[in-house]
Amino acid sequence: MPICDVCHNHCNLTEGATGLCKARICKGNTIISKSFGLVTSIALDPIEKKPLNLFYPDSNIISVGSFGCNLRCPFCQNHEISYGFDKEYEYGVKHIAPDELAEIAESYKPQGNIGVAFTYNEPLIGYEYVIDAAKEVHKRGMKTVLVSNGCVTETIASQVIPHIDAMNIDLKGFTDSYYRDVLGGDRGLVMDFIKRAVSSSHVEVTTLIIPGYNDSDEEMRKLSKWISDLNDGEGRHSVPLHISRYFPRFKMNIPATEVESIYHLRDVAREMLDHVFTGNC
């Protein structure tokens, strides 16, 4: 049985079986994308909504998403397409070929559109579409953006990153236990992805603060110090951190993060970083 090499789950799939991500399938003893070109969501968004605050500010970008995710965050805001596709998602999909997506993006230039952002679900589990569409977008002189959890293998990272101009990558916490036991992820893979990405793309990082899980001053100091050390210390000046407020969603019902906690952690992070933003406050 072939083993999927896209992420930390390393799903071992029999013929016709789908991986944990819901978006990769074994066909002919080969694991391929099940979601190529299948779009669940598309919209023209402000670039700051990605969030990217220091990449073409005040512009817009066509945002596109498919279905599936390789993590299992209990607070997921997009669980209908990330976990519950074919069960919770009622609106179906539309096939949009890579060149068609690029043409759509180009048609919205008069509305301030600068390109395409791959977002909403986890784009990298369908990395083939990201690469093909990004090439088409670049042919038209436009920009590409990736919004990702960054939890993929070096093999996939090395193929995707050269085609992306800017990224917002989740660094959801700074302990292995949180990634493993709460999110079902691998912190090391995410950190490796960020290290690789900052060498060639504009990168901004987002951390969603969950009370009692990743909200200590100590963890924020370690996380922001690690970011500041990226690119031989240039991370302090060049990699913004977005600290976002959690609200009860999906399977997690603990109270929302206090606004005061977000502002306090922002101040802690600013000890190490020049650019720290708050979200959902």
JSON list of C-alpha atoms in Angstrom, two decimals, residues 111-226:
[
{"chain": "A", "resi": 111, "resn": "GLN", "atom": "CA", "xyz": [-11.31, 46.47, -8.42]},
{"chain": "A", "resi": 112, "resn": "GLY", "atom": "CA", "xyz": [-7.78, 46.62, -7.02]},
{"chain": "A", "resi": 113, "resn": "ASN", "atom": "CA", "xyz": [-7.07, 42.90, -7.26]},
{"chain": "A", "resi": 114, "resn": "ILE", "atom": "CA", "xyz": [-3.38, 41.98, -7.20]},
{"chain": "A", "resi": 115, "resn": "GLY", "atom": "CA", "xyz": [-3.65, 38.20, -7.69]},
{"chain": "A", "resi": 116, "resn": "VAL", "atom": "CA", "xyz": [-4.84, 35.00, -6.01]},
{"chain": "A", "resi": 117, "resn": "ALA", "atom": "CA", "xyz": [-4.74, 33.77, -2.41]},
{"chain": "A", "resi": 118, "resn": "PHE", "atom": "CA", "xyz": [-5.06, 30.05, -1.70]},
{"chain": "A", "resi": 119, "resn": "THR", "atom": "CA", "xyz": [-6.94, 29.89, 1.59]},
{"chain": "A", "resi": 120, "resn": "TYR", "atom": "CA", "xyz": [-10.10, 28.87, 3.53]},
{"chain": "A", "resi": 121, "resn": "ASN", "atom": "CA", "xyz": [-9.24, 25.15, 3.81]},
{"chain": "A", "resi": 122, "resn": "GLU", "atom": "CA", "xyz": [-5.64, 23.85, 3.92]},
{"chain": "A", "resi": 123, "resn": "PRO", "atom": "CA", "xyz": [-4.33, 24.55, 0.39]},
{"chain": "A", "resi": 124, "resn": "LEU", "atom": "CA", "xyz": [-1.18, 22.45, 0.60]},
{"chain": "A", "resi": 125, "resn": "ILE", "atom": "CA", "xyz": [-2.98, 19.12, 0.71]},
{"chain": "A", "resi": 126, "resn": "GLY", "atom": "CA", "xyz": [-3.89, 20.00, -2.87]},
{"chain": "A", "resi": 127, "resn": "TYR", "atom": "CA", "xyz": [-0.46, 21.42, -3.66]},
{"chain": "A", "resi": 128, "resn": "GLU", "atom": "CA", "xyz": [-0.63, 20.39, -7.33]},
{"chain": "A", "resi": 129, "resn": "TYR", "atom": "CA", "xyz": [-3.43, 22.87, -7.98]},
{"chain": "A", "resi": 130, "resn": "VAL", "atom": "CA", "xyz": [-1.66, 25.59, -6.02]},
{"chain": "A", "resi": 131, "resn": "ILE", "atom": "CA", "xyz": [1.45, 25.20, -8.19]},
{"chain": "A", "resi": 132, "resn": "ASP", "atom": "CA", "xyz": [-0.40, 25.02, -11.51]},
{"chain": "A", "resi": 133, "resn": "ALA", "atom": "CA", "xyz": [-2.65, 27.98, -10.71]},
{"chain": "A", "resi": 134, "resn": "ALA", "atom": "CA", "xyz": [0.23, 30.03, -9.31]},
{"chain": "A", "resi": 135, "resn": "LYS", "atom": "CA", "xyz": [2.13, 29.59, -12.58]},
{"chain": "A", "resi": 136, "resn": "GLU", "atom": "CA", "xyz": [-0.87, 30.88, -14.52]},
{"chain": "A", "resi": 137, "resn": "VAL", "atom": "CA", "xyz": [-1.28, 33.85, -12.19]},
{"chain": "A", "resi": 138, "resn": "HIS", "atom": "CA", "xyz": [2.39, 34.76, -12.58]},
{"chain": "A", "resi": 139, "resn": "LYS", "atom": "CA", "xyz": [2.10, 34.57, -16.37]},
{"chain": "A", "resi": 140, "resn": "ARG", "atom": "CA", "xyz": [-0.37, 37.44, -16.09]},
{"chain": "A", "resi": 141, "resn": "GLY", "atom": "CA", "xyz": [1.99, 39.51, -13.94]},
{"chain": "A", "resi": 142, "resn": "MET", "atom": "CA", "xyz": [-0.02, 39.09, -10.76]},
{"chain": "A", "resi": 143, "resn": "LYS", "atom": "CA", "xyz": [0.85, 37.98, -7.22]},
{"chain": "A", "resi": 144, "resn": "THR", "atom": "CA", "xyz": [0.27, 34.71, -5.37]},
{"chain": "A", "resi": 145, "resn": "VAL", "atom": "CA", "xyz": [-0.52, 34.32, -1.68]},
{"chain": "A", "resi": 146, "resn": "LEU", "atom": "CA", "xyz": [-0.71, 31.20, 0.48]},
{"chain": "A", "resi": 147, "resn": "VAL", "atom": "CA", "xyz": [-2.58, 31.00, 3.79]},
{"chain": "A", "resi": 148, "resn": "SER", "atom": "CA", "xyz": [-1.52, 27.73, 5.39]},
{"chain": "A", "resi": 149, "resn": "ASN", "atom": "CA", "xyz": [-0.91, 25.75, 8.54]},
{"chain": "A", "resi": 150, "resn": "GLY", "atom": "CA", "xyz": [2.52, 24.93, 7.11]},
{"chain": "A", "resi": 151, "resn": "CYS", "atom": "CA", "xyz": [2.33, 21.32, 8.25]},
{"chain": "A", "resi": 152, "resn": "VAL", "atom": "CA", "xyz": [3.79, 19.59, 5.20]},
{"chain": "A", "resi": 153, "resn": "THR", "atom": "CA", "xyz": [6.94, 17.68, 4.40]},
{"chain": "A", "resi": 154, "resn": "GLU", "atom": "CA", "xyz": [10.10, 19.23, 3.00]},
{"chain": "A", "resi": 155, "resn": "THR", "atom": "CA", "xyz": [9.34, 17.52, -0.32]},
{"chain": "A", "resi": 156, "resn": "ILE", "atom": "CA", "xyz": [6.11, 19.46, -0.74]},
{"chain": "A", "resi": 157, "resn": "ALA", "atom": "CA", "xyz": [7.47, 22.70, 0.72]},
{"chain": "A", "resi": 158, "resn": "SER", "atom": "CA", "xyz": [10.35, 22.77, -1.76]},
{"chain": "A", "resi": 159, "resn": "GLN", "atom": "CA", "xyz": [7.94, 22.39, -4.68]},
{"chain": "A", "resi": 160, "resn": "VAL", "atom": "CA", "xyz": [5.41, 25.03, -3.59]},
{"chain": "A", "resi": 161, "resn": "ILE", "atom": "CA", "xyz": [7.40, 27.87, -2.03]},
{"chain": "A", "resi": 162, "resn": "PRO", "atom": "CA", "xyz": [9.15, 29.05, -5.24]},
{"chain": "A", "resi": 163, "resn": "HIS", "atom": "CA", "xyz": [5.74, 29.85, -6.73]},
{"chain": "A", "resi": 164, "resn": "ILE", "atom": "CA", "xyz": [4.40, 31.96, -3.83]},
{"chain": "A", "resi": 165, "resn": "ASP", "atom": "CA", "xyz": [5.03, 35.67, -3.31]},
{"chain": "A", "resi": 166, "resn": "ALA", "atom": "CA", "xyz": [3.59, 36.05, 0.18]},
{"chain": "A", "resi": 167, "resn": "MET", "atom": "CA", "xyz": [2.33, 33.77, 2.93]},
{"chain": "A", "resi": 168, "resn": "ASN", "atom": "CA", "xyz": [0.52, 33.89, 6.21]},
{"chain": "A", "resi": 169, "resn": "ILE", "atom": "CA", "xyz": [1.49, 30.76, 8.12]},
{"chain": "A", "resi": 170, "resn": "ASP", "atom": "CA", "xyz": [-0.09, 29.59, 11.35]},
{"chain": "A", "resi": 171, "resn": "LEU", "atom": "CA", "xyz": [2.30, 28.94, 14.20]},
{"chain": "A", "resi": 172, "resn": "LYS", "atom": "CA", "xyz": [-0.50, 27.84, 16.47]},
{"chain": "A", "resi": 173, "resn": "GLY", "atom": "CA", "xyz": [1.57, 27.40, 19.60]},
{"chain": "A", "resi": 174, "resn": "PHE", "atom": "CA", "xyz": [5.09, 26.70, 20.72]},
{"chain": "A", "resi": 175, "resn": "THR", "atom": "CA", "xyz": [4.91, 23.31, 22.42]},
{"chain": "A", "resi": 176, "resn": "ASP", "atom": "CA", "xyz": [4.99, 19.89, 20.80]},
{"chain": "A", "resi": 177, "resn": "SER", "atom": "CA", "xyz": [2.30, 18.61, 23.16]},
{"chain": "A", "resi": 178, "resn": "TYR", "atom": "CA", "xyz": [-0.20, 21.26, 22.00]},
{"chain": "A", "resi": 179, "resn": "TYR", "atom": "CA", "xyz": [0.45, 20.47, 18.36]},
{"chain": "A", "resi": 180, "resn": "ARG", "atom": "CA", "xyz": [0.33, 16.72, 18.91]},
{"chain": "A", "resi": 181, "resn": "ASP", "atom": "CA", "xyz": [-2.47, 16.29, 21.46]},
{"chain": "A", "resi": 182, "resn": "VAL", "atom": "CA", "xyz": [-4.82, 19.18, 20.62]},
{"chain": "A", "resi": 183, "resn": "LEU", "atom": "CA", "xyz": [-4.28, 19.88, 16.92]},
{"chain": "A", "resi": 184, "resn": "GLY", "atom": "CA", "xyz": [-3.08, 16.54, 15.60]},
{"chain": "A", "resi": 185, "resn": "GLY", "atom": "CA", "xyz": [-0.11, 18.23, 13.97]},
{"chain": "A", "resi": 186, "resn": "ASP", "atom": "CA", "xyz": [3.69, 18.46, 14.00]},
{"chain": "A", "resi": 187, "resn": "ARG", "atom": "CA", "xyz": [5.27, 21.70, 15.24]},
{"chain": "A", "resi": 188, "resn": "GLY", "atom": "CA", "xyz": [8.68, 20.82, 13.79]},
{"chain": "A", "resi": 189, "resn": "LEU", "atom": "CA", "xyz": [7.31, 20.59, 10.25]},
{"chain": "A", "resi": 190, "resn": "VAL", "atom": "CA", "xyz": [5.63, 23.99, 10.61]},
{"chain": "A", "resi": 191, "resn": "MET", "atom": "CA", "xyz": [8.81, 25.62, 11.89]},
{"chain": "A", "resi": 192, "resn": "ASP", "atom": "CA", "xyz": [10.84, 24.06, 9.08]},
{"chain": "A", "resi": 193, "resn": "PHE", "atom": "CA", "xyz": [8.30, 25.34, 6.56]},
{"chain": "A", "resi": 194, "resn": "ILE", "atom": "CA", "xyz": [8.50, 28.88, 7.94]},
{"chain": "A", "resi": 195, "resn": "LYS", "atom": "CA", "xyz": [12.32, 28.80, 7.92]},
{"chain": "A", "resi": 196, "resn": "ARG", "atom": "CA", "xyz": [12.32, 27.79, 4.28]},
{"chain": "A", "resi": 197, "resn": "ALA", "atom": "CA", "xyz": [9.59, 30.26, 3.28]},
{"chain": "A", "resi": 198, "resn": "VAL", "atom": "CA", "xyz": [11.21, 33.39, 4.75]},
{"chain": "A", "resi": 199, "resn": "SER", "atom": "CA", "xyz": [14.26, 32.92, 2.56]},
{"chain": "A", "resi": 200, "resn": "SER", "atom": "CA", "xyz": [12.31, 33.61, -0.63]},
{"chain": "A", "resi": 201, "resn": "SER", "atom": "CA", "xyz": [8.84, 35.00, 0.18]},
{"chain": "A", "resi": 202, "resn": "HIS", "atom": "CA", "xyz": [7.21, 37.68, 2.28]},
{"chain": "A", "resi": 203, "resn": "VAL", "atom": "CA", "xyz": [5.98, 35.86, 5.40]},
{"chain": "A", "resi": 204, "resn": "GLU", "atom": "CA", "xyz": [3.64, 36.87, 8.20]},
{"chain": "A", "resi": 205, "resn": "VAL", "atom": "CA", "xyz": [2.78, 34.52, 11.08]},
{"chain": "A", "resi": 206, "resn": "THR", "atom": "CA", "xyz": [-0.49, 34.07, 12.96]},
{"chain": "A", "resi": 207, "resn": "THR", "atom": "CA", "xyz": [-1.02, 32.63, 16.44]},
{"chain": "A", "resi": 208, "resn": "LEU", "atom": "CA", "xyz": [-4.57, 32.09, 17.70]},
{"chain": "A", "resi": 209, "resn": "ILE", "atom": "CA", "xyz": [-4.56, 32.43, 21.48]},
{"chain": "A", "resi": 210, "resn": "ILE", "atom": "CA", "xyz": [-6.57, 29.75, 23.31]},
{"chain": "A", "resi": 211, "resn": "PRO", "atom": "CA", "xyz": [-7.02, 30.37, 27.07]},
{"chain": "A", "resi": 212, "resn": "GLY", "atom": "CA", "xyz": [-5.19, 27.78, 29.13]},
{"chain": "A", "resi": 213, "resn": "TYR", "atom": "CA", "xyz": [-3.46, 26.22, 26.13]},
{"chain": "A", "resi": 214, "resn": "ASN", "atom": "CA", "xyz": [-0.96, 28.67, 24.58]},
{"chain": "A", "resi": 215, "resn": "ASP", "atom": "CA", "xyz": [-1.52, 31.97, 26.39]},
{"chain": "A", "resi": 216, "resn": "SER", "atom": "CA", "xyz": [1.40, 32.18, 28.83]},
{"chain": "A", "resi": 217, "resn": "ASP", "atom": "CA", "xyz": [3.97, 34.97, 28.71]},
{"chain": "A", "resi": 218, "resn": "GLU", "atom": "CA", "xyz": [6.73, 32.37, 28.66]},
{"chain": "A", "resi": 219, "resn": "GLU", "atom": "CA", "xyz": [5.40, 30.66, 25.55]},
{"chain": "A", "resi": 220, "resn": "MET", "atom": "CA", "xyz": [4.85, 33.97, 23.75]},
{"chain": "A", "resi": 221, "resn": "ARG", "atom": "CA", "xyz": [8.42, 35.05, 24.55]},
{"chain": "A", "resi": 222, "resn": "LYS", "atom": "CA", "xyz": [9.80, 31.79, 23.16]},
{"chain": "A", "resi": 223, "resn": "LEU", "atom": "CA", "xyz": [7.63, 31.98, 20.05]},
{"chain": "A", "resi": 224, "resn": "SER", "atom": "CA", "xyz": [8.42, 35.62, 19.27]},
{"chain": "A", "resi": 225, "resn": "LYS", "atom": "CA", "xyz": [12.13, 35.09, 19.99]},
{"chain": "A", "resi": 226, "resn": "TRP", "atom": "CA", "xyz": [12.19, 32.22, 17.51]}
]
